[in-house]
XYZ file of C-alpha atoms in Angstrom:
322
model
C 0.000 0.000 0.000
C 1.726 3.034 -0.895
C 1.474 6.639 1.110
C -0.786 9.276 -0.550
C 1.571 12.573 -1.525
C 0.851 15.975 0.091
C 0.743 17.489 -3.609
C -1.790 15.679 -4.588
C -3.709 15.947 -1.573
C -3.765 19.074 -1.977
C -4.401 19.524 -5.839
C -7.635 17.014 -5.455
C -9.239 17.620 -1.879
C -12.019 20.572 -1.565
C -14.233 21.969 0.888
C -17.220 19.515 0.189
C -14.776 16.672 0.975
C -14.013 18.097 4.382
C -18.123 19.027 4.598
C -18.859 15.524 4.019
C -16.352 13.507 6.226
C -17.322 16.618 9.061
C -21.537 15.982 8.907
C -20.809 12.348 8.279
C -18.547 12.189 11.603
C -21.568 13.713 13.398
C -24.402 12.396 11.774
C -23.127 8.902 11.209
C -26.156 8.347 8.563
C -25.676 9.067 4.861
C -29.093 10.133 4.276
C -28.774 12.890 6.833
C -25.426 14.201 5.190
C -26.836 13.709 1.847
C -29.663 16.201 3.123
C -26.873 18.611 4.500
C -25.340 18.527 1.360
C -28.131 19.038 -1.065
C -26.798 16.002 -2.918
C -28.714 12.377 -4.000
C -27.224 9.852 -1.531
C -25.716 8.193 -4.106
C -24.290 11.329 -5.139
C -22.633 11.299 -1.497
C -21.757 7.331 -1.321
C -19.585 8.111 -4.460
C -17.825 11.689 -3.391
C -16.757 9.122 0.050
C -15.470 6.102 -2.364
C -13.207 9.070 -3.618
C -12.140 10.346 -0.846
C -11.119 6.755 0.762
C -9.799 5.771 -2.839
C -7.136 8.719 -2.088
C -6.723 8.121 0.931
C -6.006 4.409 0.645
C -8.162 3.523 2.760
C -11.417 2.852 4.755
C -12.523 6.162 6.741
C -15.696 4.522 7.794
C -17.319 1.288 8.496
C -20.343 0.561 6.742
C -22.712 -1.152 9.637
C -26.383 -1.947 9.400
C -27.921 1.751 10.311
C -24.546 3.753 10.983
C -21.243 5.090 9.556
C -18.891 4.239 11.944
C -15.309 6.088 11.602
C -12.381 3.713 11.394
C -9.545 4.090 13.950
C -7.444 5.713 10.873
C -10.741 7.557 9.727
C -11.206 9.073 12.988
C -8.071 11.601 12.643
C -9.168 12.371 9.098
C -12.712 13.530 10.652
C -10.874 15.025 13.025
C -9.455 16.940 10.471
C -11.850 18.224 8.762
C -13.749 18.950 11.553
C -10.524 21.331 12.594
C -9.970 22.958 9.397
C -13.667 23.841 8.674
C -13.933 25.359 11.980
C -10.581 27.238 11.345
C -11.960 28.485 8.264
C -15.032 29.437 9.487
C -13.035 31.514 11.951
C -11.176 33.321 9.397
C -14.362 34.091 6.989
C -15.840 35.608 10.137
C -12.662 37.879 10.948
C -11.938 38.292 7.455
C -15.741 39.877 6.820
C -15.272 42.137 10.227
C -11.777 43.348 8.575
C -13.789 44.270 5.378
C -16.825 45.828 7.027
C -14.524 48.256 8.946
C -13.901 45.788 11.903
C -11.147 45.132 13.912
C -11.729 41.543 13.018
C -13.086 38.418 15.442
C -12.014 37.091 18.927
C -13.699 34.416 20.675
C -12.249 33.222 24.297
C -13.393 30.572 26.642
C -12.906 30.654 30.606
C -13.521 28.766 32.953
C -16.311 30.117 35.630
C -13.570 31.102 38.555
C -12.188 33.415 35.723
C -14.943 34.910 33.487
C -16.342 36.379 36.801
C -12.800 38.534 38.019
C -10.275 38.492 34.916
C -12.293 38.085 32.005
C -14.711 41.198 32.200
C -12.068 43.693 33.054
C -9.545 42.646 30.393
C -12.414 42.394 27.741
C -13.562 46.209 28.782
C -9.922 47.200 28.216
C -9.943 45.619 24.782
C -12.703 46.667 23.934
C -11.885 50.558 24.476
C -8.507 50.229 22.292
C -10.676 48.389 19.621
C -14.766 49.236 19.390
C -15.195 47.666 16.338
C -14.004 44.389 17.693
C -16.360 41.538 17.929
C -15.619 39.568 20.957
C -17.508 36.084 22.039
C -16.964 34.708 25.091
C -17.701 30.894 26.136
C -17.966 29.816 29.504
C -16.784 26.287 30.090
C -14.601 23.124 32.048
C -10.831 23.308 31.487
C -11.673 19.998 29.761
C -13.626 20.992 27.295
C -11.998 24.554 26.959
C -8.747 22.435 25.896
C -11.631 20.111 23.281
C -12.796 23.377 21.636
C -9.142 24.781 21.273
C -7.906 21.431 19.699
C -10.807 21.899 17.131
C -9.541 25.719 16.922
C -13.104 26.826 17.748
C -11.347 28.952 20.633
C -8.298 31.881 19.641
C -7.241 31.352 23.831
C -8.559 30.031 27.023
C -8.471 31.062 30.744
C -8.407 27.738 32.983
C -6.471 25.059 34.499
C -4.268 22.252 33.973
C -5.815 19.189 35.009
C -3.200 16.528 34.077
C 0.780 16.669 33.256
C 0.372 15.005 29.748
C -2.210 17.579 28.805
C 1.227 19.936 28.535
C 2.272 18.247 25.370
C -1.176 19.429 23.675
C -0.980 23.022 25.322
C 1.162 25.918 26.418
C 0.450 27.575 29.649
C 0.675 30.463 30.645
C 0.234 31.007 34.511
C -1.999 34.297 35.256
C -2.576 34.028 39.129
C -2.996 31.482 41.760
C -6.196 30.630 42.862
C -7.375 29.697 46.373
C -9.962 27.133 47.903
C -12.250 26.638 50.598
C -14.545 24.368 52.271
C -17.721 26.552 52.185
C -21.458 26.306 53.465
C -24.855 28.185 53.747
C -24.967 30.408 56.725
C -27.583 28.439 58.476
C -26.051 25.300 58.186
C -25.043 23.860 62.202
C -20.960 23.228 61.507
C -21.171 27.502 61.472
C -20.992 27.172 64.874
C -17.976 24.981 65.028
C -14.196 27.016 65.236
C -12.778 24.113 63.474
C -14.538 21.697 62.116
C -12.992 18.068 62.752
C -12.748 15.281 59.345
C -15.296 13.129 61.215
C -18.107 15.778 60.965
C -17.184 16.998 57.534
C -18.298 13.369 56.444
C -21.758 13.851 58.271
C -23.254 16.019 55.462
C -23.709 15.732 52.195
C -21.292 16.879 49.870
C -21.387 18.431 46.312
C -18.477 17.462 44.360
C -17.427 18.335 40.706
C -17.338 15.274 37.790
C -14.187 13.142 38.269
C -11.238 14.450 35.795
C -11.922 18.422 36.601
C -9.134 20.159 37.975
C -11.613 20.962 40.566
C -12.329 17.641 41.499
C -8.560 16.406 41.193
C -7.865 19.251 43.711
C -10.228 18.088 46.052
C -9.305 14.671 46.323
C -5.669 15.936 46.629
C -6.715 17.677 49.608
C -8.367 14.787 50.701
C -5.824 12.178 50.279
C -2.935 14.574 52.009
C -5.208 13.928 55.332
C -5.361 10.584 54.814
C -8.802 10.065 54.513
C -11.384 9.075 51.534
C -13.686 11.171 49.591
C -17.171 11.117 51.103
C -19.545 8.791 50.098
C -22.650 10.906 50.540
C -22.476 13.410 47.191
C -24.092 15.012 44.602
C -22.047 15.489 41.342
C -22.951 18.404 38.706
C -20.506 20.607 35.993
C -23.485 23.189 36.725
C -22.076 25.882 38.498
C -25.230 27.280 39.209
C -26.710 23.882 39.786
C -23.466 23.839 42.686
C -24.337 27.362 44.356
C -27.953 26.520 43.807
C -27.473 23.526 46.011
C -25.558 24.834 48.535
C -27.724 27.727 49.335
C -30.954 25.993 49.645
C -29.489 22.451 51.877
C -26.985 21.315 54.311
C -24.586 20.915 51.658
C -20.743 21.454 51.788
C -18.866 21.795 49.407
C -15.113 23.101 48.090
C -14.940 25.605 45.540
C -12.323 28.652 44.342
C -12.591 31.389 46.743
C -13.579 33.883 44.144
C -16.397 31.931 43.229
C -18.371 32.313 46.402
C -16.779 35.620 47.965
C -20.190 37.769 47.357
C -21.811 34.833 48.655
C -19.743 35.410 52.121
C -19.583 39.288 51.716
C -23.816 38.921 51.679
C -23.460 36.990 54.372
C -25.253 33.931 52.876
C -22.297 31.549 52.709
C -20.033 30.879 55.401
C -16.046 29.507 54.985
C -15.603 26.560 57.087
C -12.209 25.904 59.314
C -10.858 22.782 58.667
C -7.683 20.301 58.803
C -7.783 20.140 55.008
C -4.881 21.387 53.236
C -5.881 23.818 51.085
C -2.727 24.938 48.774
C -3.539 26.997 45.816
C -3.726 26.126 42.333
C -2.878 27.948 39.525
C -5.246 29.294 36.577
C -3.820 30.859 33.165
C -3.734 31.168 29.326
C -4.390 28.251 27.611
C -3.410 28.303 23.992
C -2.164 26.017 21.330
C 1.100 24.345 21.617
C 3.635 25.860 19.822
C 0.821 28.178 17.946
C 2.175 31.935 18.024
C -1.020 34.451 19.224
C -1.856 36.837 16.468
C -3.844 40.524 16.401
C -6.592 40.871 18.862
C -5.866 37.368 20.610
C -2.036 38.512 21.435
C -3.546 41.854 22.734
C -6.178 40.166 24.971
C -3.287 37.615 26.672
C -0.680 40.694 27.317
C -3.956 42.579 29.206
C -4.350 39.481 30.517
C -0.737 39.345 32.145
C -0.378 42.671 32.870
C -3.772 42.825 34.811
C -2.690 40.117 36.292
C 0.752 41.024 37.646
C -0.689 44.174 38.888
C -2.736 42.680 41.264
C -0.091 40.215 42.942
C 2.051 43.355 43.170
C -0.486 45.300 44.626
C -1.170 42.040 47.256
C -2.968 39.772 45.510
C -6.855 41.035 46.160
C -9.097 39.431 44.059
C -7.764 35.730 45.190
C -6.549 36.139 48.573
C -8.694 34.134 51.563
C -11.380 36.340 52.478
């Protein structure tokens, strides 16, 4: 079997072949890309038998009801799932350039972020450039890092979750950011100076899914005291799901301290002493690896950084322990 060449790869592919292996990777049904497509199915089941006769091989297995991509076929939909977006991206900047724009930006941040950082650097942006259309998506680390793969995302504000995620990502470290045990203001361990392990594990707790940084924090915390991660929980990604919760029950649970501090400055929240250690993590810019920022993205991540260093040097009050 011999490799398919880059030139003619390039001389033969088009931007229906990357349409078709993209809705086919989603859909899975021909009949439903066909409709996508405006083409006879046929029409479609031909344009693929191309594509795989260049490619040398199978991108999809044909089952009963479903296109299934094959393990190779999987990075080609991968592919052209991450060039359409990317192109996408630049028709959008390309018509704000042309319109009298300063082009496109689109950021995601994590929740601990878009409520401190986030709005004050996109202000400052957006007084150096009016004309600049900025979207902002609110989101895990996890699938912050997803949507930048894809290049759905010029940057991200969040955390690193694992150390092999480095080889996908460059970080850039804005600020640390610190936890606490926290509860609503009626809830009985209020009354308690320090709260001992053994009572901690007589409430319920809310926890974040297993993989967030979040999460992987917490049991960190957990594990340094020796002990296990409560049994009695409620798991939710929802942050206001979480706050929800914790408000309305005799709930703990362990969250960034920026998250809940107008919930303590209103007085409806209350930080909880305890033996757990507590260290800070670290949240920054989360970009491609190797991938140089360009334009309005660069700007954004140097506002970013200086913002950021100001407030350390001026003591560190937006994430200090309340």
């Amino acid at each position: 079997m011999s490799d398919f060449s880059f030139s003619a790869f390039c001389n033969w592919v088009k931007f229906r072949h990357l349409f078709l292996l993209d809705s086919l990777g989603r859909t899975k049904n021909m009949h439903l890309t066909a409709q996508q497509m405006n083409l006879s199915q046929p029409a479609v089941s031909k344009m693929l038998k191309e594509i795989e006769t260049l490619l040398g091989f199978e991108v999809f297995e044909r089952q009963t009801r479903s296109m299934v991509p094959t393990n190779l076929g999987e990075h080609v939909v991968r592919y052209a799932h991450t060039t359409l977006n990317e192109s996408k991206n630049f028709v959008e900047h390309i018509n704000s350039l042309h319109k009298g724009g300063y082009g496109y930006l689109k950021v995601g941040a994590i929740f601990a972020a878009t409520s401190v950082v986030i709005p004050e650097a996109i202000i400052e942006i957006k007084q150096r450039f009016p004309l600049l259309n900025v979207e902002l998506v609110e989101q895990t680390s996890g699938n912050l890092m997803t949507m930048l793969k894809e290049n759905t995302l010029d940057l991200a504000i969040g955390r690193l979750a694992e150390q092999d995620q480095q080889q996908n990502f460059d970080f850039i470290p804005l600020a640390p950011e610190n936890f606490c045990v926290v509860v609503n203001s009626s809830h009985p361990l209020c009354q308690e100076e320090v709260v001992s392990l053994d009572k901690l594990f007589d409430w319920p707790w809310l926890l974040y899914p297993k993989g967030t940084p979040i999460r992987n924090r917490m049991e960190e915390s957990f594990s340094n005291a020796g002990v296990v991660l409560p049994q009695n929980i409620i798991v939710t990604i929802s942050v206001n799901t979480f706050l929800e919760l914790l408000q309305r029950g005799p709930m703990i649970g362990m969250l960034p301290t920026v998250m809940v501090k107008p919930h303590i400055e209103s007085g409806m929240f209350t930080i909880l002493q305890t033996p757990l250690d507590l260290a800070p993590q670290f949240y920054g810019i989360l970009k491609r690896k190797n991938e140089e920022l360009l334009g309005p993205a660069l700007e954004f991540a140097n506002i970013l950084q200086y913002n950021a260093k100001q407030t350390l040097d001026a003591g560190n009050p937006l994430i200090d322990s309340i």
